XYZ file of C-alpha atoms in Angstrom:
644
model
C 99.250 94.312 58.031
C 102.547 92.570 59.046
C 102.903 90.709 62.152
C 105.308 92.913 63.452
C 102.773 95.466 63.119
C 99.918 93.204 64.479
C 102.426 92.335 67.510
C 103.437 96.201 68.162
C 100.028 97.256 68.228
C 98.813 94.635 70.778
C 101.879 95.513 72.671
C 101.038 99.076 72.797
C 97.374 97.853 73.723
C 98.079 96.251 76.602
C 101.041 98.951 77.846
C 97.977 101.589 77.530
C 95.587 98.673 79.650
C 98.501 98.645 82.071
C 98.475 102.432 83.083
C 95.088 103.482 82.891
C 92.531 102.628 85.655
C 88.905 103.185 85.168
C 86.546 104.268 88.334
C 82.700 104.288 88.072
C 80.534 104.705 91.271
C 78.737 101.654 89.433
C 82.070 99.786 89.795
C 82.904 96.556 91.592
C 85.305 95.359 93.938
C 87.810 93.768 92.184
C 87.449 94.219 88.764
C 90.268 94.599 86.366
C 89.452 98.737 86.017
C 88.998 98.164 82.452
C 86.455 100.790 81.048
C 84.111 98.249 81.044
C 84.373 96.777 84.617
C 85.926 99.439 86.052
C 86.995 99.722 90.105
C 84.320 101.044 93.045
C 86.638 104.094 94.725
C 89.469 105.995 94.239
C 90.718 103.768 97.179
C 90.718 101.412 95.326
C 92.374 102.276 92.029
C 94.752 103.348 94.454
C 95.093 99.698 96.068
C 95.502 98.173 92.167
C 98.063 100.135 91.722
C 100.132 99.678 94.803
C 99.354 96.259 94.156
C 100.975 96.471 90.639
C 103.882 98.663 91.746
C 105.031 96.235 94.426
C 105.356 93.256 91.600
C 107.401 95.542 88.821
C 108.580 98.940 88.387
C 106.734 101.731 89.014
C 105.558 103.779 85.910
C 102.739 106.860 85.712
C 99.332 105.763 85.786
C 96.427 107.696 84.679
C 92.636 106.816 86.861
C 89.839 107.939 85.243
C 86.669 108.704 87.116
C 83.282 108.262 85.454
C 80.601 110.704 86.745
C 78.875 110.552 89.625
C 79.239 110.648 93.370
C 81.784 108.755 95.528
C 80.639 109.033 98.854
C 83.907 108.838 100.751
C 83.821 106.515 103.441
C 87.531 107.997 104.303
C 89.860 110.248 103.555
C 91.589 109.388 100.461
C 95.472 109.351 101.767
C 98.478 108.892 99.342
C 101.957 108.455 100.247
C 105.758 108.816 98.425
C 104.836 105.237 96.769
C 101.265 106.685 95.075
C 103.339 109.462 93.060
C 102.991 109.950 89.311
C 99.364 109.382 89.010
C 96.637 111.500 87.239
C 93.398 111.552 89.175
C 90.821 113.326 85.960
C 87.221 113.265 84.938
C 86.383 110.817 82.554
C 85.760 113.685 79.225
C 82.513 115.237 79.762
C 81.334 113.665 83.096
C 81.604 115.269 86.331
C 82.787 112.660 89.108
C 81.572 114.195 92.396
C 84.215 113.191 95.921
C 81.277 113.425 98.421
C 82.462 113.764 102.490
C 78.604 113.683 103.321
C 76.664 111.102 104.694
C 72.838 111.335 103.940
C 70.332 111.975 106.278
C 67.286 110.219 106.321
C 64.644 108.749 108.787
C 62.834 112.033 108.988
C 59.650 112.782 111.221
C 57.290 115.384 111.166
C 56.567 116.880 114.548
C 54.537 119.534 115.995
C 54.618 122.972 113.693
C 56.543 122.638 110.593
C 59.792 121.362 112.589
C 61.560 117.885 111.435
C 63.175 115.879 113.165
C 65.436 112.371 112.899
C 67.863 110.528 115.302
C 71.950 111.531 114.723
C 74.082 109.638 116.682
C 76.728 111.905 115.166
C 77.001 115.590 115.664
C 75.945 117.821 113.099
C 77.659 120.806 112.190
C 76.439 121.978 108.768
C 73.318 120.218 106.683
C 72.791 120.808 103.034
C 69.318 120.418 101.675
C 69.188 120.063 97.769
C 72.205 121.627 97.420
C 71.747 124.773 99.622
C 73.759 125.213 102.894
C 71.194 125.577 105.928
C 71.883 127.955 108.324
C 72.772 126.342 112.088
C 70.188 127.663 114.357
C 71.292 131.692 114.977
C 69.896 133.729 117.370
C 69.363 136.379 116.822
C 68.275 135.714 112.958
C 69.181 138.945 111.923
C 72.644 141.356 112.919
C 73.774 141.325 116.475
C 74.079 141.060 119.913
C 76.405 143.589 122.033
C 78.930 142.766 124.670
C 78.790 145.046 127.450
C 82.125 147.408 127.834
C 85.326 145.757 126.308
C 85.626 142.183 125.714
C 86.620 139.675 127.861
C 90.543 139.086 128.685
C 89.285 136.662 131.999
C 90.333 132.993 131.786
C 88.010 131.616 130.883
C 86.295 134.098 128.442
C 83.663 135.784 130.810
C 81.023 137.128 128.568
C 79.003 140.067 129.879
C 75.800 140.362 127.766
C 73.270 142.895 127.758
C 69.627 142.148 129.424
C 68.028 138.974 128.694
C 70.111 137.993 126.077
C 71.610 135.023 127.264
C 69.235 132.684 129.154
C 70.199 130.453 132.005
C 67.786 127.504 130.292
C 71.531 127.646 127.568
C 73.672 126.876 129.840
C 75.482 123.388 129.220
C 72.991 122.706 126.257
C 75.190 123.161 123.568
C 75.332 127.186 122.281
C 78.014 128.452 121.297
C 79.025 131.923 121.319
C 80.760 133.705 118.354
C 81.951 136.707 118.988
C 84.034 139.307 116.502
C 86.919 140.907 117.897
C 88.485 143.343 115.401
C 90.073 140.810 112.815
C 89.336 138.019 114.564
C 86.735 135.777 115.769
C 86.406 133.282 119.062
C 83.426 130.705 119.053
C 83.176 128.423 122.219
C 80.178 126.031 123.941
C 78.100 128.472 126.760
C 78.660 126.686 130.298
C 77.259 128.975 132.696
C 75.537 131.694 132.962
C 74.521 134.085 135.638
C 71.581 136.044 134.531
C 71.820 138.442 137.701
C 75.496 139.372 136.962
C 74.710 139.631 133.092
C 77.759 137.234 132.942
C 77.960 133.433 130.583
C 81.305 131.691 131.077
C 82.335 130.347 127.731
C 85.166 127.362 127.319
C 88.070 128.496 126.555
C 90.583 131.291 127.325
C 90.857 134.377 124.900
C 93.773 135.388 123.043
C 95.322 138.793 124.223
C 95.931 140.579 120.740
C 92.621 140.233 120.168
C 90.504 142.635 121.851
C 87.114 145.473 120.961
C 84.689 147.382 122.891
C 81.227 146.270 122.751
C 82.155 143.389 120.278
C 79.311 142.038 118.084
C 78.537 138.116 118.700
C 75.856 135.879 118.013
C 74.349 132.482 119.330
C 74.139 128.993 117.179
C 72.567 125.916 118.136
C 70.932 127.591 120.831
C 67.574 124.563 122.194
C 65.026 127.379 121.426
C 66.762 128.982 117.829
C 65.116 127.082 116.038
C 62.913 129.968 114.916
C 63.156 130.624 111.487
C 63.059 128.704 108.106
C 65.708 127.094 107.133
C 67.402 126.095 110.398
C 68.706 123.578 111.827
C 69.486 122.637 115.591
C 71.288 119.562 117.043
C 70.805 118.241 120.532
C 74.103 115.896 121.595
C 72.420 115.033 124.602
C 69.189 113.328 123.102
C 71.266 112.830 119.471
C 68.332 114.359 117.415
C 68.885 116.487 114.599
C 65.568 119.047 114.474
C 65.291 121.543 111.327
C 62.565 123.954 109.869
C 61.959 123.876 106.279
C 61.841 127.202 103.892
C 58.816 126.802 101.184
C 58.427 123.687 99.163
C 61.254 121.088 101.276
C 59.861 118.402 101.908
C 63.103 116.016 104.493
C 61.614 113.038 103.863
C 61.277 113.290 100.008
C 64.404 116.108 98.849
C 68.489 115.030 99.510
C 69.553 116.095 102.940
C 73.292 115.900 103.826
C 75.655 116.456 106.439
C 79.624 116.078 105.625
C 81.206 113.509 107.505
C 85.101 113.777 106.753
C 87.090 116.842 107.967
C 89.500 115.799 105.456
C 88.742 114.489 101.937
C 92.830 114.045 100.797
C 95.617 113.886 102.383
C 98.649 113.447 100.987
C 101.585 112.480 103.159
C 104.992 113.204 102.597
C 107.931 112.749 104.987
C 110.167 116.067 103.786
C 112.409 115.406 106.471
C 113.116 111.682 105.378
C 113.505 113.151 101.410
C 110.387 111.173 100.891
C 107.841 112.723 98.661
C 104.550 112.888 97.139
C 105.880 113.998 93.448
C 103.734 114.292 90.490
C 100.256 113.781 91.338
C 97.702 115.517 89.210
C 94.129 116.070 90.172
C 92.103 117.285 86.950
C 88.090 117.965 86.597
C 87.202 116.662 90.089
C 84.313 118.167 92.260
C 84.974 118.063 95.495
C 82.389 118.676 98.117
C 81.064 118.319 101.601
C 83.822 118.641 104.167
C 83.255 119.201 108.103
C 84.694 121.431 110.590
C 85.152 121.030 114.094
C 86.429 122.300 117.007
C 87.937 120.892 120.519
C 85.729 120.554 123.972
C 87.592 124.427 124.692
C 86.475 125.858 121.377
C 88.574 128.369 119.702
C 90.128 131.526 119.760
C 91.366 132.619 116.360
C 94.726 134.664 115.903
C 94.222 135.577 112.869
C 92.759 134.212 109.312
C 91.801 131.261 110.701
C 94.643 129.309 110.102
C 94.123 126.707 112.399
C 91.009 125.584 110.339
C 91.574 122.397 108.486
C 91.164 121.756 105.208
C 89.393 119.463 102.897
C 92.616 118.939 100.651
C 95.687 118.592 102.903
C 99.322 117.856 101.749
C 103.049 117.464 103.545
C 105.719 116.940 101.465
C 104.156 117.328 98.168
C 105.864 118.458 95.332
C 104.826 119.242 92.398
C 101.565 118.575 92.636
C 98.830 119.824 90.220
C 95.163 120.136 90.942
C 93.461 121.618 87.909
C 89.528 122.733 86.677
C 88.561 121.284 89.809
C 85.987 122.339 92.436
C 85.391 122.829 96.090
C 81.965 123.490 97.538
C 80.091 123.063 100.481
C 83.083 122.733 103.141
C 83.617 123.408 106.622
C 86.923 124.701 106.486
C 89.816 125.569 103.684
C 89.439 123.648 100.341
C 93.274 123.210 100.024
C 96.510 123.720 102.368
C 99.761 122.768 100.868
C 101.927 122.863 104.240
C 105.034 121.457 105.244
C 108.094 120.760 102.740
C 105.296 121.029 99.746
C 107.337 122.435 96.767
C 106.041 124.217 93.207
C 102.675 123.057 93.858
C 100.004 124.503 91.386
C 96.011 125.156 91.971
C 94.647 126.092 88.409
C 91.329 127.145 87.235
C 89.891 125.799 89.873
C 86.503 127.266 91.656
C 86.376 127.153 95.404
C 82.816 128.416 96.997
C 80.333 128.626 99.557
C 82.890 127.959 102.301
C 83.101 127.594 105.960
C 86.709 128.686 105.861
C 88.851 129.935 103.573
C 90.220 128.824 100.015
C 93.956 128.432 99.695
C 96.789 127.949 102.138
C 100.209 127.919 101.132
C 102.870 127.405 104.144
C 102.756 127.420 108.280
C 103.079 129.275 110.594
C 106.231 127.786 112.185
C 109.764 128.493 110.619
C 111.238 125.224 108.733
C 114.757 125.444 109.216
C 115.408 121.988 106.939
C 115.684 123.192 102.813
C 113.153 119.753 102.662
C 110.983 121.054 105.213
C 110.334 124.394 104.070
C 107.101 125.152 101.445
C 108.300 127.296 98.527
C 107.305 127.614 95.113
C 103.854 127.418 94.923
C 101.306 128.877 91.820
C 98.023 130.081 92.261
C 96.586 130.816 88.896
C 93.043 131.523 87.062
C 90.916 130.318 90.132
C 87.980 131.960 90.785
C 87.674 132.023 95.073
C 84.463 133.397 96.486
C 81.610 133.513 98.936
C 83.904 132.722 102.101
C 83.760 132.831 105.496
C 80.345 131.183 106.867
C 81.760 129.507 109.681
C 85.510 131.160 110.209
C 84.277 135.076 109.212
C 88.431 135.862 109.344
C 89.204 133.209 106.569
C 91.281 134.250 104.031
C 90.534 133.491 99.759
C 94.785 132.462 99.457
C 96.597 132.636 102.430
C 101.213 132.129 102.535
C 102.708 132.001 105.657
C 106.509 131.471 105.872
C 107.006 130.582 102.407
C 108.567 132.343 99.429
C 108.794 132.605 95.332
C 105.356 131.929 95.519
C 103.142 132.884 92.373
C 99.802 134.583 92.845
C 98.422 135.887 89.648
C 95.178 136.036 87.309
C 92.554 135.051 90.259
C 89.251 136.176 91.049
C 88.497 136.523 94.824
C 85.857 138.451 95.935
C 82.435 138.227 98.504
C 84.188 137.215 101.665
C 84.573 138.491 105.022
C 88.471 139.322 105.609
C 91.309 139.433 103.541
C 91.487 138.221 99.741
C 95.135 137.106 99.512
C 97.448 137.870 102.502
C 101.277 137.200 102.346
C 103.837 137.054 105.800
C 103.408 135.547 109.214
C 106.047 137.438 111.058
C 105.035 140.893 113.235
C 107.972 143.322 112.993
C 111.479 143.051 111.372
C 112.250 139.700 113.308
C 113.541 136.480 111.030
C 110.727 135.561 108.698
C 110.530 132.445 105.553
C 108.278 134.939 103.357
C 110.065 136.829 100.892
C 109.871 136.600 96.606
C 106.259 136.199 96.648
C 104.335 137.493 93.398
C 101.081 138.680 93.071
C 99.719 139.586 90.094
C 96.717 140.218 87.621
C 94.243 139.264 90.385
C 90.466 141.178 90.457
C 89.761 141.236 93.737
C 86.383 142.919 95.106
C 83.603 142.940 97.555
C 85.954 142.301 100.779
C 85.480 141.799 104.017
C 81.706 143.371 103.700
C 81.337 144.941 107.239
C 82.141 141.941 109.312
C 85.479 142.593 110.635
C 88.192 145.285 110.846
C 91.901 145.650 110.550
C 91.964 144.327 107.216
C 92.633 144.654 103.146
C 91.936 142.965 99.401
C 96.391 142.267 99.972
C 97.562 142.253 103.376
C 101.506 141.691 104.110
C 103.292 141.474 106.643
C 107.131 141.379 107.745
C 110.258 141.819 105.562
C 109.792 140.290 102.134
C 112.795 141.233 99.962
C 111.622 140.609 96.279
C 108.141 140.477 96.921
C 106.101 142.224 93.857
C 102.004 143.156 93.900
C 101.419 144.489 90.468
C 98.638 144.931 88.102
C 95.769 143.988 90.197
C 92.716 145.289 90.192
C 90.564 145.689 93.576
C 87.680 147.484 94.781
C 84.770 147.646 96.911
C 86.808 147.042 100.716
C 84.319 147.770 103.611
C 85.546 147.142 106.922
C 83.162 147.146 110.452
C 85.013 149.947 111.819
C 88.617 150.759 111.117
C 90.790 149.372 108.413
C 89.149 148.965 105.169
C 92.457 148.796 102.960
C 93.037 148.084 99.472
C 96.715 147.477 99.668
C 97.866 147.044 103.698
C 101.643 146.667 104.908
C 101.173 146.040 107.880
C 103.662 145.478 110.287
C 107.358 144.915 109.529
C 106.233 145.036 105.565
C 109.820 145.762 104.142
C 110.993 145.490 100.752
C 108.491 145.408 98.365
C 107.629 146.792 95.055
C 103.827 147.831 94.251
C 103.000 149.254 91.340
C 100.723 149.505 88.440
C 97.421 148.307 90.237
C 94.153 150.187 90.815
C 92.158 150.366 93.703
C 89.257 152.088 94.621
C 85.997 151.982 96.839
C 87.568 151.632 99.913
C 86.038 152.374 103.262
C 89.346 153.318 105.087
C 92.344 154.380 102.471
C 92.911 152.745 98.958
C 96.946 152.467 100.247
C 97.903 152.011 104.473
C 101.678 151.129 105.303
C 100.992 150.287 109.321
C 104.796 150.379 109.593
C 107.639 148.817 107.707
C 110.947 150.137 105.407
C 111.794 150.860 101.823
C 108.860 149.709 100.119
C 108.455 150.930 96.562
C 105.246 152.653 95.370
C 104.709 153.373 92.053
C 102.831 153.797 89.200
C 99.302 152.869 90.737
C 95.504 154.300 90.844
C 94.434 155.230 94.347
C 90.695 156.313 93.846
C 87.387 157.110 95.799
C 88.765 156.825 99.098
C 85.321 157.282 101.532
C 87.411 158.128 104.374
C 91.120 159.021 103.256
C 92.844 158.010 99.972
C 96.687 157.089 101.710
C 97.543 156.021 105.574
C 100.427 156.352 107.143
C 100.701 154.838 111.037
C 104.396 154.935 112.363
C 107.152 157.309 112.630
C 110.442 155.363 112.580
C 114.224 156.527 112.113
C 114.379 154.955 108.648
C 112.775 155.579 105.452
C 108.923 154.006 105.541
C 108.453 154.254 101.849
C 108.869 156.324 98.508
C 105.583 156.513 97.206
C 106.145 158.436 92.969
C 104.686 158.565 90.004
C 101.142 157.646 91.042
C 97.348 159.305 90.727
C 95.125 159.763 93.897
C 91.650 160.597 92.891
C 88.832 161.417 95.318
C 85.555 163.091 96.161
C 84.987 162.325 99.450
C 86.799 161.591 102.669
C 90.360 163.692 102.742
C 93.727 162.702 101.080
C 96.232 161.828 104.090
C 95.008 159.918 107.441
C 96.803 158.908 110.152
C 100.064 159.600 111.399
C 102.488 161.818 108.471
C 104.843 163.794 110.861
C 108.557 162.937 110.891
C 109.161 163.074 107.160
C 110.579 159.661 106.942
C 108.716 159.008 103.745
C 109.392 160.232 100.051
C 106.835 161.083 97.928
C 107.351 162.847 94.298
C 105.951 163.046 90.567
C 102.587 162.105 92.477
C 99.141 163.421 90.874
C 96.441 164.448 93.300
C 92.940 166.093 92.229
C 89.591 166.202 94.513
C 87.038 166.352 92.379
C 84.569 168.310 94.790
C 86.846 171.197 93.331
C 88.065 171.386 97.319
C 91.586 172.892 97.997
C 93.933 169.543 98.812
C 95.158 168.778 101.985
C 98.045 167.209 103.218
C 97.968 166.681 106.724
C 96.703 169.878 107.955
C 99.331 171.654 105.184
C 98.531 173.287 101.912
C 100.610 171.939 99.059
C 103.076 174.791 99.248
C 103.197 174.101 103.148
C 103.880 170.490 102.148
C 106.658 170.839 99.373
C 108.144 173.134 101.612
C 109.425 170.297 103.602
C 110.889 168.930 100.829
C 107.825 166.123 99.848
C 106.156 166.043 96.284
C 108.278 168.569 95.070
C 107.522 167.415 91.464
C 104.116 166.453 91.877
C 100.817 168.167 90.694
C 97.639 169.188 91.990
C 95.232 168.686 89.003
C 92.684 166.525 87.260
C 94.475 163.755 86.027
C 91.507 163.819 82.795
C 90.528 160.089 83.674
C 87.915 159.381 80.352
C 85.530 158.691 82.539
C 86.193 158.212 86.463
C 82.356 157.954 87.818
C 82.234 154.894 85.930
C 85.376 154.232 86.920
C 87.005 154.180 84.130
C 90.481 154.558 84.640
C 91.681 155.493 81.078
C 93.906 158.524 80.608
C 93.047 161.094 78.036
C 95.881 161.824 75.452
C 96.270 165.306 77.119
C 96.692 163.627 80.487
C 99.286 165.919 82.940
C 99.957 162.294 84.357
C 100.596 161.212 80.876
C 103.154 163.980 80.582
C 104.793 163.723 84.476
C 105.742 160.285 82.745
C 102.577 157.682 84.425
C 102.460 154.350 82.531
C 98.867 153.614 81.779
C 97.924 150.413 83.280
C 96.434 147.824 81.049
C 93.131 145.853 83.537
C 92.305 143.771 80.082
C 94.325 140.721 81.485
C 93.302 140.648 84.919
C 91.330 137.765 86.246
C 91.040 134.098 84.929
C 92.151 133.647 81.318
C 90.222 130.809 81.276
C 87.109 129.627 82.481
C 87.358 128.032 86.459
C 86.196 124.973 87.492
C 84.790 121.600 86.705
């Protein structure tokens, strides 16, 4: 070997030394971050190399992070100066970013409760790796409010007999109450047990509003009733829980997260500073808090004021990739102001407080830098939602458009899967050119609220497409359990070539909206109608052609169809109890007579075999012939495998 050679190889050497950190939980402070005396924290590989930045030029550094857990003393923040550095797994370890702080010092009292001191409140506990429920009363279902819910300032709660003690009042319960697609949860501080009446914290919100609403009590002193509770008391600071079978506090791992936020990454759009290039790659990140303000909360809707574990302004192109979040209070990610073609790949985000993705605000950026645009969602798999905000949403945009939504699988949470818009009517909106695609989404919103669907939009969204999905099994508490749901405003879209079925309310509901295209698509097994129509306006609603409605229950057409400002044509209907079809209170001759589905068909579409819900089309298909497309499911959902 030539010296030149020698020379060029040590010079790569040392270039490769240069840019790549190593991280190991066994780490040091101040070590070189060689592989073999590698750095204590993501903090501070990110020190080193601000450190090395500031004496030369900056260039793109890989960290690697051995396996283990980093229990995050902060939030890990990066700026405009940390860009173009890889945050990944060292190759086959599984580096856990920990917000939890471990619990110890535990006492057994009287019974089979614990207890130990907690100068700090505690929100959510996590014993061996299972999330404890916060003392409920009552264990199981609900309480009732009496008559409609409360619009007093504050929220006056009138309960029903006994149900809310005086001994609760100013001891720390907090109510939660569901109201339609919404939920309020606020501290108890007063109550009048001879006017059936506890004054909660804060004010309610006026849109929303139900009759005998459902709510239930947490951290109440006496909850602590069943195993697998826990119950904190601010005023002693003592942190009391109940164990199921086999825990044993002082001997198994007992944690409560610590950070509300685990990253940050800060941006300054409007000073054309930004956090560019930052990849995030087999992570695990876990144990985030939530919290709430002395008032409590009143949620509008999809609890989008929730925080989130993973929280970015003025972030472009960002990647966070086969990465995990688990056991969080809030959202796992929100990419929010002036964040820009942003991607969240095969990544697994579960057993949440909140919600999993949010892309945008709710404000309008009037800036170019300011505004959040561009944005993939892609082969994640987003489930068990909701156990402290009931209304969060699996991916959630809000004024932000050309967004990509496509090959995700959402499913067993408590409102919406992926809802698009955040502007009521045909007022100036940010959302438009959002795609959502190839997505299996199933087992949503599961009885706990109403009002709600798998895709919910809402506004005018010019170029916005929801194709080829695949979604099923929609159940809501009383009205609106919607596959696909315009609601209001919903203008300009194309949806087509999806399949839904099980639905409690309608497998398709445009609330109201204009010239939405719908076509080519599978309604099916409507329980209580199949399509739902709200209201009449001067202008065309929708055309809704060339698609099969299938049912055996409920009826085909709900709500509001008078007015005839719809199109619908080269549609297939067939109820398969053998029933004459209705439409609206017409028969179909009734109904082409007014000039709708005058090239449509009442007959069995000849699915292969539609109990099992197989949506295949025979060869000999009359849908087949009127010209349907058969729609291929085989490439919904992840095409690869989620996670870390």
């Amino acid at each position: 070997m030539t010296p030149r050679i020698v020379l060029a190889l040590a010079l790569a050497a040392a270039a490769s030394a240069a840019t790549t950190l190593y991280v190991s939980p066994e780490g040091r402070a101040g070590a070189p971050g060689t592989l073999e005396q590698p750095l204590p924290s993501p903090a501070a590989a990110r020190d080193a190399i601000r450190a090395r930045r500031a004496k030369a030029a900056a260039e793109p550094v890989t960290v690697i992070l051995r396996g283990g857990t980093y229990r995050l003393a902060e939030p890990l923040v990066l700026g405009p100066e940390d860009s173009s550095v890889t945050w990944e797994a060292y190759p086959g370890e599984r580096p856990i970013l920990s917000g939890a702080r471990v619990i110890t010092g535990w006492t057994k009292g009287t019974g089979s409760i614990w207890t130990t001191p907690s100068a700090v409140p505690v929100r959510q506990l996590f014993i061996n790796g299972r999330r404890a429920q916060r003392a409920r009363t009552p264990n199981q279902g609900f309480y009732r409010i009496d008559g409609p819910s409360s619009q007093d300032k504050p929220f006056l709660l009138r309960f029903r007999g006994n149900d809310i003690p005086k001994a609760w009042e100013g001891r720390g319960a907090e109510a939660i109450v569901l109201l339609a697609w919404s939920e309020l949860r606020m501290p108890i501080v007063k109550v009048d047990e001879a006017a059936h009446t506890a004054t909660l914290t804060g004010d309610p919100r006026p849109s929303n509003k139900e009759d005998h609403a459902r709510y239930w009590i947490e951290n109440a002193p006496d909850g602590l009733d069943a195993a697998g509770e826990f119950q904190y008391n601010s005023a002693s600071g003592t942190l009391r829980y109940r164990p199921v079978a086999g825990e044993d506090p002082s001997r198994d791992e007992v944690l409560s997260p610590a950070l509300i936020h685990l990253v940050r990454l800060e941006g300054q759009p409007g000073q054309g500073r930004f956090v560019r290039n930052v990849v995030f790659r087999g992570l695990d990140f876990r144990h985030a808090d939530w919290s709430m303000g002395p008032q409590g909360y009143a949620d509008t809707q999809a609890a989008n004021e929730a925080a989130a574990a993973f929280e970015a302004t003025g972030a472009e192109a960002v990647t966070i990739e086969r990465c995990s979040f688990s056991q969080m209070g809030g959202y796992a990610v929100w990419f929010g102001r002036g964040s820009k073609n942003n991607r969240v790949l095969a990544t697994e985000i579960y057993d949440m407080g909140g919600g999993g993705i949010k892309l945008g605000e709710t404000v309008m950026r009037q800036p170019e830098a300011e505004r959040n645009e561009g944005n993939t969602v892609a082969d994640s798999d987003i489930h068990d939602l909701g156990a402290v905000y009931p209304a969060a949403v699996g991916v959630w945009i809000a004024q932000s458009s050309r967004n990509t939504i496509s090959h995700n699988h959402v499913h067993d949470l408590y409102y919406t899967a992926i809802s698009a818009g955040w502007t009521w009517g045909y007022t100036p909106n940010q959302s438009k050119g959002n795609i959502i695609e190839y997505n299996h989404l199933h087992h949503i919103g599961n009885g706990m609220l109403s009002d709600m669907g798998a895709i919910y939009t809402l506004g005018e969204q010019p170029g916005t497409i929801i194709r080829n999905n695949l979604i099923h099994d929609v159940s809501s508490f009383t009205y609106g359990g919607w596959g696909i749901y315009p609601d209001e405003g919903s203008s300009d879209m194309l949806i087509e070539n999806n399949i839904v079925y099980r639905t409690k309310s309608a497998g398709f509901h445009q609330h109201y909206g204009r010239e939405n295209l719908v076509r080519n698509n599978i309604f099916a097994f409507g329980r209580e109608f199949q399509l739902m129509r709200t209201r009449v306006e001067p202008h065309v609603s929708f055309t809704f052609e060339g698609n099969i409605v299938y049912f055996n229950q409920g009826k085909l057409l709900g709500s509001n169809w008078t007015g005839g400002q719809f199109r619908m044509n080269r549609n297939i209907y067939w109820d398969a109890r053998g029933s004459t079809v209705q439409f609206a209170g017409k028969t179909f001759a009734e109904w082409r007579a007014g000039d709708q589905d005058t090239q449509s068909a009442v007959a069995d579409p000849l699915f292969v075999n539609a109990p099992a819900y197989d949506f295949t089309l025979r060869p000999n298909s009359p849908a087949l012939k009127m010209g349907f497309r058969p729609i291929d499911m085989s490439r919904v959902g992840p095409r690869v495998r989620p996670g870390v």
